[in-house]
PDB file of C-alpha atoms and ligand atoms in Angstrom:
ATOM      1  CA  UNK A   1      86.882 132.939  29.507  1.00  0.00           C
ATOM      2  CA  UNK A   2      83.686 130.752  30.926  1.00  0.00           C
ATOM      3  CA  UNK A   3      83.587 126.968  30.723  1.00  0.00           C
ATOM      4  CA  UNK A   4      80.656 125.402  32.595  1.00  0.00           C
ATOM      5  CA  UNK A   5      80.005 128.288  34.646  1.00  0.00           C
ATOM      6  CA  UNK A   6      83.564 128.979  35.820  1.00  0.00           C
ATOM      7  CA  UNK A   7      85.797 131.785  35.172  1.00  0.00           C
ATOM      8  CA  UNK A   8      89.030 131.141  34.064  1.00  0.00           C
ATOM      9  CA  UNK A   9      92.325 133.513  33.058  1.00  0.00           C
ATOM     10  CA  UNK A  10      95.658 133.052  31.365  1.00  0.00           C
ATOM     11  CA  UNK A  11      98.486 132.038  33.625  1.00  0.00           C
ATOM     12  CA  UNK A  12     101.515 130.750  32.005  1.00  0.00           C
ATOM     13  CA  UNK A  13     101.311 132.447  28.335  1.00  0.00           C
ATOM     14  CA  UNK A  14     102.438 130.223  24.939  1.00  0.00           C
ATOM     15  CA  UNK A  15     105.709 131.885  24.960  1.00  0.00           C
ATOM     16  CA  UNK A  16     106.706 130.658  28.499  1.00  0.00           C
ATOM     17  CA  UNK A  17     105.816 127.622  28.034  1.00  0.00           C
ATOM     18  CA  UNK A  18     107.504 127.016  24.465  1.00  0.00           C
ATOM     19  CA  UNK A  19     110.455 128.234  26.450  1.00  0.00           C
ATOM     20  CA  UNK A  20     110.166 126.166  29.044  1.00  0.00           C
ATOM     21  CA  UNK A  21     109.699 123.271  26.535  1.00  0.00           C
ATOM     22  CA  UNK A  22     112.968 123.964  25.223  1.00  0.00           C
ATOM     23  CA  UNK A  23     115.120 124.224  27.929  1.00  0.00           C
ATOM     24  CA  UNK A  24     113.658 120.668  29.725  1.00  0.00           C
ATOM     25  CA  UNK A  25     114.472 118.983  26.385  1.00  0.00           C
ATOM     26  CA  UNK A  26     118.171 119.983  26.271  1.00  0.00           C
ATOM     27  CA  UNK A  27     118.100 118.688  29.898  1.00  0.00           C
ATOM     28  CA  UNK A  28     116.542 115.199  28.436  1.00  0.00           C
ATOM     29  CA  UNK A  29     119.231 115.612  25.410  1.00  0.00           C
ATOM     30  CA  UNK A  30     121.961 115.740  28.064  1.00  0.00           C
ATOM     31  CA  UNK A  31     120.771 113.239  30.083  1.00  0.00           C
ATOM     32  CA  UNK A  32     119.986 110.512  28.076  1.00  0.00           C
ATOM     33  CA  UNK A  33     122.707 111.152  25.712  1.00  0.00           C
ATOM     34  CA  UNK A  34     124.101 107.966  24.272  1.00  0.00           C
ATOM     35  CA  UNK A  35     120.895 106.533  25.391  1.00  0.00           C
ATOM     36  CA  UNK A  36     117.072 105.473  23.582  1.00  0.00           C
ATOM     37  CA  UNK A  37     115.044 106.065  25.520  1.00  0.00           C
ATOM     38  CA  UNK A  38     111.273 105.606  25.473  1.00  0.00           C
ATOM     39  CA  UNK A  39     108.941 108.923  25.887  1.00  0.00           C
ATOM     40  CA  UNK A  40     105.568 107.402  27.426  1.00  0.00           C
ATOM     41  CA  UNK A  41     103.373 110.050  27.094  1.00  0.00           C
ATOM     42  CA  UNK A  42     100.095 109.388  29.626  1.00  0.00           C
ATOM     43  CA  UNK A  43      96.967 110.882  27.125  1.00  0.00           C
ATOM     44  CA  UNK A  44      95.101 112.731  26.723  1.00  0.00           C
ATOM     45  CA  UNK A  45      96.402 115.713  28.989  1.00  0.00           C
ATOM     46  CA  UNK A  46      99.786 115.442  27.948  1.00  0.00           C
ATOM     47  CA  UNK A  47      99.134 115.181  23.984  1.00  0.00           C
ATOM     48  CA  UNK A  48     100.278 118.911  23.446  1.00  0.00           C
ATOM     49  CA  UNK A  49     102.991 118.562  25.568  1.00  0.00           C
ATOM     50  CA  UNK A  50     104.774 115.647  24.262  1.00  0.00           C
ATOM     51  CA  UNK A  51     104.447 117.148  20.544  1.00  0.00           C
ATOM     52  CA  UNK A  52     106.235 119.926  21.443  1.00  0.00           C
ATOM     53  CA  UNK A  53     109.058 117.924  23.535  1.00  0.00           C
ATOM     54  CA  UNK A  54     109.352 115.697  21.042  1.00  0.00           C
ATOM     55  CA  UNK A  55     110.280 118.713  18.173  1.00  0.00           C
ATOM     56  CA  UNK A  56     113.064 119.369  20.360  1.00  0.00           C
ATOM     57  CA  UNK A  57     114.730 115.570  20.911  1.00  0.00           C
ATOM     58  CA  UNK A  58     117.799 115.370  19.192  1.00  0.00           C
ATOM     59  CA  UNK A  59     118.839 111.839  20.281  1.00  0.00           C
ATOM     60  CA  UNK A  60     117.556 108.641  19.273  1.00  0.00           C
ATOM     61  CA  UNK A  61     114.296 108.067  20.852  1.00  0.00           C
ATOM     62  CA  UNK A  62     110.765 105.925  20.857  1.00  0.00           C
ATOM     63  CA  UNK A  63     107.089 106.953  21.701  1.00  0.00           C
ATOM     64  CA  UNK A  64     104.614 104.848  22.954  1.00  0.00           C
ATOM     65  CA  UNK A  65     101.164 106.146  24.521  1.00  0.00           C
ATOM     66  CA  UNK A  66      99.328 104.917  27.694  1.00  0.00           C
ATOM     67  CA  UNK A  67      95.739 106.465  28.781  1.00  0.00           C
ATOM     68  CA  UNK A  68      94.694 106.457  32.201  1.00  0.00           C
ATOM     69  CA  UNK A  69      91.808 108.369  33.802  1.00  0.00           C
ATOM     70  CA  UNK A  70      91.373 109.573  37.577  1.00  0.00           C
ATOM     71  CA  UNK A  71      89.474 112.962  37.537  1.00  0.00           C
ATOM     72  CA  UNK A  72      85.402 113.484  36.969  1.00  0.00           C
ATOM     73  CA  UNK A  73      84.995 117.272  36.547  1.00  0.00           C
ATOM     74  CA  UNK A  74      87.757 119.180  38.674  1.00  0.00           C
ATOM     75  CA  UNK A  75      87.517 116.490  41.737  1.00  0.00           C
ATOM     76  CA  UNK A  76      90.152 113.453  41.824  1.00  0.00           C
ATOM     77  CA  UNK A  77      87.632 110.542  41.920  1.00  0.00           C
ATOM     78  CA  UNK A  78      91.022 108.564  43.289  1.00  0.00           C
ATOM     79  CA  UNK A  79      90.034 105.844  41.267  1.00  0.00           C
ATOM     80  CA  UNK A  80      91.886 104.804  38.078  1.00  0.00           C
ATOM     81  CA  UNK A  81      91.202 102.887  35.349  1.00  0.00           C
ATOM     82  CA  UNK A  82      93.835 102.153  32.424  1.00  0.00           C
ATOM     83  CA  UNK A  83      92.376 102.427  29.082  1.00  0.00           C
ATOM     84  CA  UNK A  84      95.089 101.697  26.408  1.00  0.00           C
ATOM     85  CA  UNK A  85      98.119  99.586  27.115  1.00  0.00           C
ATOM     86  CA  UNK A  86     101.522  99.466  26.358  1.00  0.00           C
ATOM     87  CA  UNK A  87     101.951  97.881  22.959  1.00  0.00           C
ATOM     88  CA  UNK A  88     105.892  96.811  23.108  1.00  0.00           C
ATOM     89  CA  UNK A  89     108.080  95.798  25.114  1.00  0.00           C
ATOM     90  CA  UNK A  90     109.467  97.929  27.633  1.00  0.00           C
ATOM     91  CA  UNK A  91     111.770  95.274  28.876  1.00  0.00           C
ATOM     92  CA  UNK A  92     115.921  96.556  30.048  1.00  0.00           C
ATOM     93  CA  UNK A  93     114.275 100.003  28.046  1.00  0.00           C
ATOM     94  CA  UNK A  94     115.094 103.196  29.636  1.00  0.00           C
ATOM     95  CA  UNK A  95     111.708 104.988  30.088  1.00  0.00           C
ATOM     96  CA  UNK A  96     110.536 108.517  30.393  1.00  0.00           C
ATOM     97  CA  UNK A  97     106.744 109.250  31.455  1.00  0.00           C
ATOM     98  CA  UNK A  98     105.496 112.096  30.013  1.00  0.00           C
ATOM     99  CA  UNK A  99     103.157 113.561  32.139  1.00  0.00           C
ATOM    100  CA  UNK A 100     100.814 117.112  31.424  1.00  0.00           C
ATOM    101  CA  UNK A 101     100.399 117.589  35.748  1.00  0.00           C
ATOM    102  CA  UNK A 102     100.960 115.777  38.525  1.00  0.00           C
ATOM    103  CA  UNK A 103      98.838 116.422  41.571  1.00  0.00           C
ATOM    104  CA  UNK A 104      98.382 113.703  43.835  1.00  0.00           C
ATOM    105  CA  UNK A 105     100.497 111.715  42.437  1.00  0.00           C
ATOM    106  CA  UNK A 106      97.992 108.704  42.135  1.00  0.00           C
ATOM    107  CA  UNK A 107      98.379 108.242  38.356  1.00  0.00           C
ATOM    108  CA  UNK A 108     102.149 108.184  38.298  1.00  0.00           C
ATOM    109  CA  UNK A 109     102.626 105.620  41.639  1.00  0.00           C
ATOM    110  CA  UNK A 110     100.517 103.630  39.508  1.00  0.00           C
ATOM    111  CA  UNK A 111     102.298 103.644  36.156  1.00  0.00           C
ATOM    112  CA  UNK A 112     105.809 103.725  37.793  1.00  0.00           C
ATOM    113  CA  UNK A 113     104.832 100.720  39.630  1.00  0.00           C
ATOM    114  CA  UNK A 114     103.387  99.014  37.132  1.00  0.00           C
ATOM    115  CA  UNK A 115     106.356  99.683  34.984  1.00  0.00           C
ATOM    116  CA  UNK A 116     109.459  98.928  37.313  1.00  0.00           C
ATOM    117  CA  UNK A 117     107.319  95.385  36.898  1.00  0.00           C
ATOM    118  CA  UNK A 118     108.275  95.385  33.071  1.00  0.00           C
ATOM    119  CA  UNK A 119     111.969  94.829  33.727  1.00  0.00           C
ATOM    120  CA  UNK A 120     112.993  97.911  32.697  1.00  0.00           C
ATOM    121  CA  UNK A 121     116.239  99.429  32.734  1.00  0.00           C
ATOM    122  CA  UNK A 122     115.213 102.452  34.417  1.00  0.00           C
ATOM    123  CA  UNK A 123     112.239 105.315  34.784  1.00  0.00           C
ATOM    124  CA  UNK A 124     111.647 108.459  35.130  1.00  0.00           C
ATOM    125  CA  UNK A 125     108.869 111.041  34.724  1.00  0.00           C
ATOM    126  CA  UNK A 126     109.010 114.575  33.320  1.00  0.00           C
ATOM    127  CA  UNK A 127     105.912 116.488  33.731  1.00  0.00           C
ATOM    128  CA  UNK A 128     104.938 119.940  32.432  1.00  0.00           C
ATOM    129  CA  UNK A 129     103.279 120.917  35.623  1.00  0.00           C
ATOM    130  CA  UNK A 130     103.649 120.198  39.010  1.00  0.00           C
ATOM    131  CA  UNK A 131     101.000 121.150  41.671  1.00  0.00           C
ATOM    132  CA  UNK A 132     101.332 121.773  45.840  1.00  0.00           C
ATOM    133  CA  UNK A 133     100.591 118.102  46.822  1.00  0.00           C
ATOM    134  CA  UNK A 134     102.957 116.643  44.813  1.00  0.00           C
ATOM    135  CA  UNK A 135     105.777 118.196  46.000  1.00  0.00           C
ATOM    136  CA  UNK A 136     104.256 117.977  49.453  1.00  0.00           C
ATOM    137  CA  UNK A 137     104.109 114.343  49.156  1.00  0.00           C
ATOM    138  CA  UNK A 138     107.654 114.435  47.104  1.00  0.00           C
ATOM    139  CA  UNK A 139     106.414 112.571  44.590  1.00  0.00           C
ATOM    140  CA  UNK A 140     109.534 111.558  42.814  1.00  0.00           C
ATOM    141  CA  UNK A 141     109.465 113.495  39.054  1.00  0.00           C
ATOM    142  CA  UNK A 142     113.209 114.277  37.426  1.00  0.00           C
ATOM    143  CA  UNK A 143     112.536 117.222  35.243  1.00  0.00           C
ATOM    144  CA  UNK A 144     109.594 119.508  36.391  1.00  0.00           C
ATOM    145  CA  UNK A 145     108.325 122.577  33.936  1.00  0.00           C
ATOM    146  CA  UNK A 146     106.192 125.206  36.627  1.00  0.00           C
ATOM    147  CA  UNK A 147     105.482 124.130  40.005  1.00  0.00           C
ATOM    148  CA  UNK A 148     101.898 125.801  40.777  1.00  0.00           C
ATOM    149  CA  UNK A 149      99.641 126.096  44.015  1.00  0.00           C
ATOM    150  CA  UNK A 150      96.641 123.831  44.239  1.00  0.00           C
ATOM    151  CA  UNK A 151      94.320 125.278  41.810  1.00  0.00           C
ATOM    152  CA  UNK A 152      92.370 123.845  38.910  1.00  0.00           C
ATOM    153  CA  UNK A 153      94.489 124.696  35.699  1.00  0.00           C
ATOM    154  CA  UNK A 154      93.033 123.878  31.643  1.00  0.00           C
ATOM    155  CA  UNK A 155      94.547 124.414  28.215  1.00  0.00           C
ATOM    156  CA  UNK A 156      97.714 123.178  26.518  1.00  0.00           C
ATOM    157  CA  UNK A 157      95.964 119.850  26.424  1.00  0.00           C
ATOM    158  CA  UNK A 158      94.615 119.745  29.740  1.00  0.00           C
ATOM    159  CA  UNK A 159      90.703 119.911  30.381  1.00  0.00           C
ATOM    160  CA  UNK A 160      87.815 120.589  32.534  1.00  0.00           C
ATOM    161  CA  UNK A 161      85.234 117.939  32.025  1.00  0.00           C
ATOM    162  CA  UNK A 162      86.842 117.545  28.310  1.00  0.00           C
ATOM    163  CA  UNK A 163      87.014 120.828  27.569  1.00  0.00           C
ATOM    164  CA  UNK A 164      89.792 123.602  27.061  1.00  0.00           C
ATOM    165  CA  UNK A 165      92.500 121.105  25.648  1.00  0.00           C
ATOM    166  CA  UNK A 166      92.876 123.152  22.307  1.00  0.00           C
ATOM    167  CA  UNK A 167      94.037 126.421  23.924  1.00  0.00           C
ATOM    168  CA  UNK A 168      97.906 126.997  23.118  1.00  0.00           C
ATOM    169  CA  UNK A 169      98.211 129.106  26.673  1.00  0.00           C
ATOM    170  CA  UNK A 170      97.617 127.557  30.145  1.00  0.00           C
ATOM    171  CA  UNK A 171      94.292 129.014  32.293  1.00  0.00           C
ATOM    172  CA  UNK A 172      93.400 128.873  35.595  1.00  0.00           C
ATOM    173  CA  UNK A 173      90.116 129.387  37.891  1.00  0.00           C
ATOM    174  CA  UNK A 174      89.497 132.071  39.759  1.00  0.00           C
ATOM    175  CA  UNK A 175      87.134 132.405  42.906  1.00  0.00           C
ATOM    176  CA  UNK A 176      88.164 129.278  44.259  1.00  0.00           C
ATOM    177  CA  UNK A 177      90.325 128.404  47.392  1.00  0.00           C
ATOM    178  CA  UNK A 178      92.062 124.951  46.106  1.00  0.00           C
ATOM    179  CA  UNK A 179      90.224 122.814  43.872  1.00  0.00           C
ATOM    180  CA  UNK A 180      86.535 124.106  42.233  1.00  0.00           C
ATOM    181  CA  UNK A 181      83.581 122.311  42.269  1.00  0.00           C
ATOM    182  CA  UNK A 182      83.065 118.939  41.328  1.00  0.00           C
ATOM    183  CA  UNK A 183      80.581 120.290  38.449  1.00  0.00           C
ATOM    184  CA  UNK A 184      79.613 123.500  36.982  1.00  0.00           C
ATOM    185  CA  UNK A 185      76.280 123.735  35.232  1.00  0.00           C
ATOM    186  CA  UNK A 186      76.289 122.874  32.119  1.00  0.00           C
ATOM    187  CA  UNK A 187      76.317 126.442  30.319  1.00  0.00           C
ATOM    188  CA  UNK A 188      77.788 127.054  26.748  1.00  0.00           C
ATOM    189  CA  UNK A 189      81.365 127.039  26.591  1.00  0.00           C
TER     190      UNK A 189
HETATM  191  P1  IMP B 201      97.033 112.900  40.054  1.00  0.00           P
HETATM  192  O1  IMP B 201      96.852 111.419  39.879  1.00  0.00           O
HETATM  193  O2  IMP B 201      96.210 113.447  41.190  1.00  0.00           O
HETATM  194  O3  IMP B 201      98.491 113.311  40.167  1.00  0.00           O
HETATM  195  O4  IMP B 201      96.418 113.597  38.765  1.00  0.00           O
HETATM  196  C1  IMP B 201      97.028 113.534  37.531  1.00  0.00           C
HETATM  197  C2  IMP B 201      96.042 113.694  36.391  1.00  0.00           C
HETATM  198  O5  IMP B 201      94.849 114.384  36.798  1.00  0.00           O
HETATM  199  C3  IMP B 201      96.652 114.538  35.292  1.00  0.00           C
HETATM  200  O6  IMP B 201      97.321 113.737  34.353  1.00  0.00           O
HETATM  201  C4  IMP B 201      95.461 115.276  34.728  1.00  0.00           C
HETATM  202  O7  IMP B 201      94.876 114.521  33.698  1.00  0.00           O
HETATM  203  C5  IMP B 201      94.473 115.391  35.881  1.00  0.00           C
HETATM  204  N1  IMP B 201      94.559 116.714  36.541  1.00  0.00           N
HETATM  205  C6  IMP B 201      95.127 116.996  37.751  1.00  0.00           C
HETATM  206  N2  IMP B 201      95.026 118.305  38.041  1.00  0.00           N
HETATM  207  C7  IMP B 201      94.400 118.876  36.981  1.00  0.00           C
HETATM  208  C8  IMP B 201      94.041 120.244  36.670  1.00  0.00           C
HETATM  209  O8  IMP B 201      94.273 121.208  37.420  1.00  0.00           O
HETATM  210  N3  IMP B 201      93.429 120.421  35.469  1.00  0.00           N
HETATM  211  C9  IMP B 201      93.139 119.397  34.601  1.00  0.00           C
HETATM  212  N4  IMP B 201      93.472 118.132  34.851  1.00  0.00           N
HETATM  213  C10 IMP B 201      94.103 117.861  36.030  1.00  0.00           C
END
């Protein structure tokens, strides 16, 4: 498959990652039993993600969604910009950010931080993906789907210059040593 000029194959098929899916929710089930907590999925990357979670929450449990931005094209700019708020109180609430990657880690110091602010009772992040850096950098994340090298990933919600989110299957570039370029031309998807 070609988006913008780069080449990009399946990695981690739909079946994998339903299953996957599954068995981090009974984790969060276990966990938080007795507990109600609040999923805070971070849009739009982790839209897919937190719909299929969510199927498979069995205790009592809120969602709220925050949108943040930090990439242009396939290169972290490293600056981010919060685009929708929280909308309730997160005060003594025990919170769970739902997160589609993390790879510096930038976007989550910055929601953590800005949440342990909130008075709440506690955090934590689960994240469908987790790339080289951060676990390099230990960036702190509870429950962790696939840990991948440093390479540019799209589908299952995630996107290259907002496209690919629809796929149901996870993709990743070839011909490229870490990160790709930050543009591709702009061909026909
Ligand atoms: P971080 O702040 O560097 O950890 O980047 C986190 C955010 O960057 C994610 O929520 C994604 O939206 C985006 N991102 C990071 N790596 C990729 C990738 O390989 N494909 C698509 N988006 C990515």
């Amino acid at each position: 498959m070609k988006i913008k000029g780069i080449e990009f194959i399946e990695f981690i098929s739909e079946r994998e990652i339903q299953e996957k899916i599954a068995e981090l929710a009974t984790q969060i089930n276990e966990a938080y039993a007795g507990k109600t907590p609040v999923f805070l999925p971070v849009l739009n990357g982790s839209f897919m993600f937190a719909a299929d979670l969510l199927k498979h929450i069995t205790i009592p449990c809120r969602v709220s969604f925050v949108k943040i931005s930090s990439y242009e094209g396939m290169i972290s700019t490293g600056q981010l910009k919060t685009v929708i708020g929280l909308e309730e109180s997160l005060f003594k609430q025990d919170v769970l950010v739902v997160e589609d990657i993390v790879d510096t880690g930038l976007t989550l110091e910055k929601i953590v931080s800005g949440l342990t602010g909130l008075g709440v009772n506690s955090v934590e992040v689960i994240t469908l993906l987790r790339k080289k850096p951060a676990r390099e950098k230990k960036v702190n994340v509870r429950f962790a789907g696939f840990d991948i090298e440093d390479e540019f990933v799209l589908g299952y919600g995630l996107d290259y210059d907002g496209l690919g989110r629809n796929y149901r299957q996870l993709f990743k570039a070839v011909g490229h040593d870490g990160p790709p370029p930050a543009t591709g031309n702009p061909q026909s998807f």
